[in-house]
Amino acid sequence: MRLHQLKIEFLPEHDRLLLRLATDSSAEVLLWLTRRCVKRLWPLLVGMAQATPEIVMQANPEARRALLGLQHEKAIQQADFSKPYEEASRERPLGQEPVLVTRIQPRRDQQGRHVLGLLPSAGQGVHITLDESLLHGLVKLLQNAVARADWDLPLRLPEGSAVIAIGDVSGHGI
């Protein structure tokens, strides 16, 4: 299955983020992300973004941060945040209720791509292969959702990176 679209929204009645992953085979997985989970997830996502060969090759830390900012801006500009998340009837292989993510497993696949495992304490979760554009899109959606959640949890790329404007992409996915 290939990822078709994703959406992150804050649900105040649950004080959690709902991550919705739709595949090209008409399946959808629902995942709960708590504040604690996001605090653990954020450094992993930043580390993945910083691990590109172009950034790693830079000897100067300021150059690495600036290049990260440029790569992030470029990926965000190329992403299509204008397309609303498709509210279609889909099969939900992990169940109708969202799965609470309690474990995060970052790794690389055989091609060197980042794979992010979002897993419950027991049972099945998901593993998402993140190319650069999907990684930066996920970063942007997570930043926007956390800003709406008012969790007092600043999600910033390392200082020196380009400033990231948090626009309103509510109700939209990538």
JSON list of N, CA and C in Angstrom, two decimals, residues 19-50:
[
{"chain": "A", "resi": 19, "resn": "LEU", "atom": "N", "xyz": [-4.18, 11.56, 13.74]},
{"chain": "A", "resi": 19, "resn": "LEU", "atom": "CA", "xyz": [-3.44, 11.41, 12.49]},
{"chain": "A", "resi": 19, "resn": "LEU", "atom": "C", "xyz": [-4.21, 10.42, 11.63]},
{"chain": "A", "resi": 20, "resn": "ARG", "atom": "N", "xyz": [-4.62, 10.89, 10.46]},
{"chain": "A", "resi": 20, "resn": "ARG", "atom": "CA", "xyz": [-5.36, 10.04, 9.52]},
{"chain": "A", "resi": 20, "resn": "ARG", "atom": "C", "xyz": [-4.47, 9.78, 8.32]},
{"chain": "A", "resi": 21, "resn": "LEU", "atom": "N", "xyz": [-4.27, 8.49, 8.02]},
{"chain": "A", "resi": 21, "resn": "LEU", "atom": "CA", "xyz": [-3.44, 8.07, 6.90]},
{"chain": "A", "resi": 21, "resn": "LEU", "atom": "C", "xyz": [-4.31, 7.33, 5.91]},
{"chain": "A", "resi": 22, "resn": "ALA", "atom": "N", "xyz": [-4.43, 7.85, 4.70]},
{"chain": "A", "resi": 22, "resn": "ALA", "atom": "CA", "xyz": [-5.20, 7.19, 3.65]},
{"chain": "A", "resi": 22, "resn": "ALA", "atom": "C", "xyz": [-4.23, 6.62, 2.62]},
{"chain": "A", "resi": 23, "resn": "THR", "atom": "N", "xyz": [-4.52, 5.41, 2.16]},
{"chain": "A", "resi": 23, "resn": "THR", "atom": "CA", "xyz": [-3.67, 4.78, 1.16]},
{"chain": "A", "resi": 23, "resn": "THR", "atom": "C", "xyz": [-4.32, 4.83, -0.21]},
{"chain": "A", "resi": 24, "resn": "ASP", "atom": "N", "xyz": [-3.52, 4.51, -1.21]},
{"chain": "A", "resi": 24, "resn": "ASP", "atom": "CA", "xyz": [-4.04, 4.48, -2.57]},
{"chain": "A", "resi": 24, "resn": "ASP", "atom": "C", "xyz": [-4.95, 3.28, -2.82]},
{"chain": "A", "resi": 25, "resn": "SER", "atom": "N", "xyz": [-5.01, 2.35, -1.85]},
{"chain": "A", "resi": 25, "resn": "SER", "atom": "CA", "xyz": [-5.88, 1.18, -1.99]},
{"chain": "A", "resi": 25, "resn": "SER", "atom": "C", "xyz": [-7.15, 1.32, -1.16]},
{"chain": "A", "resi": 26, "resn": "SER", "atom": "N", "xyz": [-7.55, 2.55, -0.91]},
{"chain": "A", "resi": 26, "resn": "SER", "atom": "CA", "xyz": [-8.80, 2.86, -0.19]},
{"chain": "A", "resi": 26, "resn": "SER", "atom": "C", "xyz": [-8.84, 2.33, 1.24]},
{"chain": "A", "resi": 27, "resn": "ALA", "atom": "N", "xyz": [-7.71, 2.36, 1.90]},
{"chain": "A", "resi": 27, "resn": "ALA", "atom": "CA", "xyz": [-7.66, 2.00, 3.32]},
{"chain": "A", "resi": 27, "resn": "ALA", "atom": "C", "xyz": [-7.30, 3.26, 4.10]},
{"chain": "A", "resi": 28, "resn": "GLU", "atom": "N", "xyz": [-7.68, 3.28, 5.37]},
{"chain": "A", "resi": 28, "resn": "GLU", "atom": "CA", "xyz": [-7.38, 4.42, 6.23]},
{"chain": "A", "resi": 28, "resn": "GLU", "atom": "C", "xyz": [-7.02, 3.89, 7.61]},
{"chain": "A", "resi": 29, "resn": "VAL", "atom": "N", "xyz": [-5.99, 4.50, 8.19]},
{"chain": "A", "resi": 29, "resn": "VAL", "atom": "CA", "xyz": [-5.57, 4.17, 9.54]},
{"chain": "A", "resi": 29, "resn": "VAL", "atom": "C", "xyz": [-5.71, 5.43, 10.38]},
{"chain": "A", "resi": 30, "resn": "LEU", "atom": "N", "xyz": [-6.29, 5.28, 11.56]},
{"chain": "A", "resi": 30, "resn": "LEU", "atom": "CA", "xyz": [-6.47, 6.40, 12.49]},
{"chain": "A", "resi": 30, "resn": "LEU", "atom": "C", "xyz": [-5.54, 6.19, 13.68]},
{"chain": "A", "resi": 31, "resn": "LEU", "atom": "N", "xyz": [-4.78, 7.23, 14.02]},
{"chain": "A", "resi": 31, "resn": "LEU", "atom": "CA", "xyz": [-3.83, 7.14, 15.13]},
{"chain": "A", "resi": 31, "resn": "LEU", "atom": "C", "xyz": [-3.99, 8.34, 16.06]},
{"chain": "A", "resi": 32, "resn": "TRP", "atom": "N", "xyz": [-3.98, 8.08, 17.37]},
{"chain": "A", "resi": 32, "resn": "TRP", "atom": "CA", "xyz": [-3.96, 9.15, 18.36]},
{"chain": "A", "resi": 32, "resn": "TRP", "atom": "C", "xyz": [-2.52, 9.49, 18.67]},
{"chain": "A", "resi": 33, "resn": "LEU", "atom": "N", "xyz": [-2.21, 10.78, 18.67]},
{"chain": "A", "resi": 33, "resn": "LEU", "atom": "CA", "xyz": [-0.91, 11.29, 19.11]},
{"chain": "A", "resi": 33, "resn": "LEU", "atom": "C", "xyz": [-1.15, 12.17, 20.33]},
{"chain": "A", "resi": 34, "resn": "THR", "atom": "N", "xyz": [-0.59, 11.78, 21.46]},
{"chain": "A", "resi": 34, "resn": "THR", "atom": "CA", "xyz": [-0.72, 12.59, 22.67]},
{"chain": "A", "resi": 34, "resn": "THR", "atom": "C", "xyz": [0.40, 13.64, 22.70]},
{"chain": "A", "resi": 35, "resn": "ARG", "atom": "N", "xyz": [0.31, 14.56, 23.62]},
{"chain": "A", "resi": 35, "resn": "ARG", "atom": "CA", "xyz": [1.35, 15.57, 23.79]},
{"chain": "A", "resi": 35, "resn": "ARG", "atom": "C", "xyz": [2.69, 14.90, 24.08]},
{"chain": "A", "resi": 36, "resn": "ARG", "atom": "N", "xyz": [2.67, 13.90, 24.96]},
{"chain": "A", "resi": 36, "resn": "ARG", "atom": "CA", "xyz": [3.90, 13.17, 25.30]},
{"chain": "A", "resi": 36, "resn": "ARG", "atom": "C", "xyz": [4.49, 12.49, 24.07]},
{"chain": "A", "resi": 37, "resn": "CYS", "atom": "N", "xyz": [3.65, 11.90, 23.26]},
{"chain": "A", "resi": 37, "resn": "CYS", "atom": "CA", "xyz": [4.10, 11.24, 22.04]},
{"chain": "A", "resi": 37, "resn": "CYS", "atom": "C", "xyz": [4.74, 12.25, 21.09]},
{"chain": "A", "resi": 38, "resn": "VAL", "atom": "N", "xyz": [4.11, 13.40, 20.92]},
{"chain": "A", "resi": 38, "resn": "VAL", "atom": "CA", "xyz": [4.63, 14.43, 20.03]},
{"chain": "A", "resi": 38, "resn": "VAL", "atom": "C", "xyz": [5.98, 14.94, 20.55]},
{"chain": "A", "resi": 39, "resn": "LYS", "atom": "N", "xyz": [6.13, 15.08, 21.86]},
{"chain": "A", "resi": 39, "resn": "LYS", "atom": "CA", "xyz": [7.41, 15.50, 22.43]},
{"chain": "A", "resi": 39, "resn": "LYS", "atom": "C", "xyz": [8.52, 14.51, 22.10]},
{"chain": "A", "resi": 40, "resn": "ARG", "atom": "N", "xyz": [8.20, 13.24, 22.04]},
{"chain": "A", "resi": 40, "resn": "ARG", "atom": "CA", "xyz": [9.19, 12.21, 21.69]},
{"chain": "A", "resi": 40, "resn": "ARG", "atom": "C", "xyz": [9.38, 12.12, 20.17]},
{"chain": "A", "resi": 41, "resn": "LEU", "atom": "N", "xyz": [8.32, 12.37, 19.41]},
{"chain": "A", "resi": 41, "resn": "LEU", "atom": "CA", "xyz": [8.37, 12.26, 17.96]},
{"chain": "A", "resi": 41, "resn": "LEU", "atom": "C", "xyz": [9.15, 13.41, 17.32]},
{"chain": "A", "resi": 42, "resn": "TRP", "atom": "N", "xyz": [8.98, 14.62, 17.84]},
{"chain": "A", "resi": 42, "resn": "TRP", "atom": "CA", "xyz": [9.56, 15.80, 17.21]},
{"chain": "A", "resi": 42, "resn": "TRP", "atom": "C", "xyz": [11.08, 15.69, 17.01]},
{"chain": "A", "resi": 43, "resn": "PRO", "atom": "N", "xyz": [11.86, 15.36, 18.04]},
{"chain": "A", "resi": 43, "resn": "PRO", "atom": "CA", "xyz": [13.32, 15.27, 17.81]},
{"chain": "A", "resi": 43, "resn": "PRO", "atom": "C", "xyz": [13.70, 14.21, 16.78]},
{"chain": "A", "resi": 44, "resn": "LEU", "atom": "N", "xyz": [12.92, 13.15, 16.70]},
{"chain": "A", "resi": 44, "resn": "LEU", "atom": "CA", "xyz": [13.19, 12.12, 15.70]},
{"chain": "A", "resi": 44, "resn": "LEU", "atom": "C", "xyz": [12.98, 12.65, 14.29]},
{"chain": "A", "resi": 45, "resn": "LEU", "atom": "N", "xyz": [11.88, 13.41, 14.10]},
{"chain": "A", "resi": 45, "resn": "LEU", "atom": "CA", "xyz": [11.61, 13.98, 12.78]},
{"chain": "A", "resi": 45, "resn": "LEU", "atom": "C", "xyz": [12.68, 15.00, 12.39]},
{"chain": "A", "resi": 46, "resn": "VAL", "atom": "N", "xyz": [13.09, 15.84, 13.34]},
{"chain": "A", "resi": 46, "resn": "VAL", "atom": "CA", "xyz": [14.14, 16.82, 13.06]},
{"chain": "A", "resi": 46, "resn": "VAL", "atom": "C", "xyz": [15.44, 16.10, 12.72]},
{"chain": "A", "resi": 47, "resn": "GLY", "atom": "N", "xyz": [15.75, 15.05, 13.46]},
{"chain": "A", "resi": 47, "resn": "GLY", "atom": "CA", "xyz": [16.96, 14.27, 13.18]},
{"chain": "A", "resi": 47, "resn": "GLY", "atom": "C", "xyz": [16.92, 13.65, 11.79]},
{"chain": "A", "resi": 48, "resn": "MET", "atom": "N", "xyz": [15.76, 13.16, 11.39]},
{"chain": "A", "resi": 48, "resn": "MET", "atom": "CA", "xyz": [15.61, 12.61, 10.04]},
{"chain": "A", "resi": 48, "resn": "MET", "atom": "C", "xyz": [15.85, 13.69, 8.99]},
{"chain": "A", "resi": 49, "resn": "ALA", "atom": "N", "xyz": [15.28, 14.86, 9.22]},
{"chain": "A", "resi": 49, "resn": "ALA", "atom": "CA", "xyz": [15.43, 15.97, 8.27]},
{"chain": "A", "resi": 49, "resn": "ALA", "atom": "C", "xyz": [16.89, 16.41, 8.18]},
{"chain": "A", "resi": 50, "resn": "GLN", "atom": "N", "xyz": [17.61, 16.34, 9.29]},
{"chain": "A", "resi": 50, "resn": "GLN", "atom": "CA", "xyz": [19.01, 16.76, 9.31]},
{"chain": "A", "resi": 50, "resn": "GLN", "atom": "C", "xyz": [19.96, 15.70, 8.73]}
]
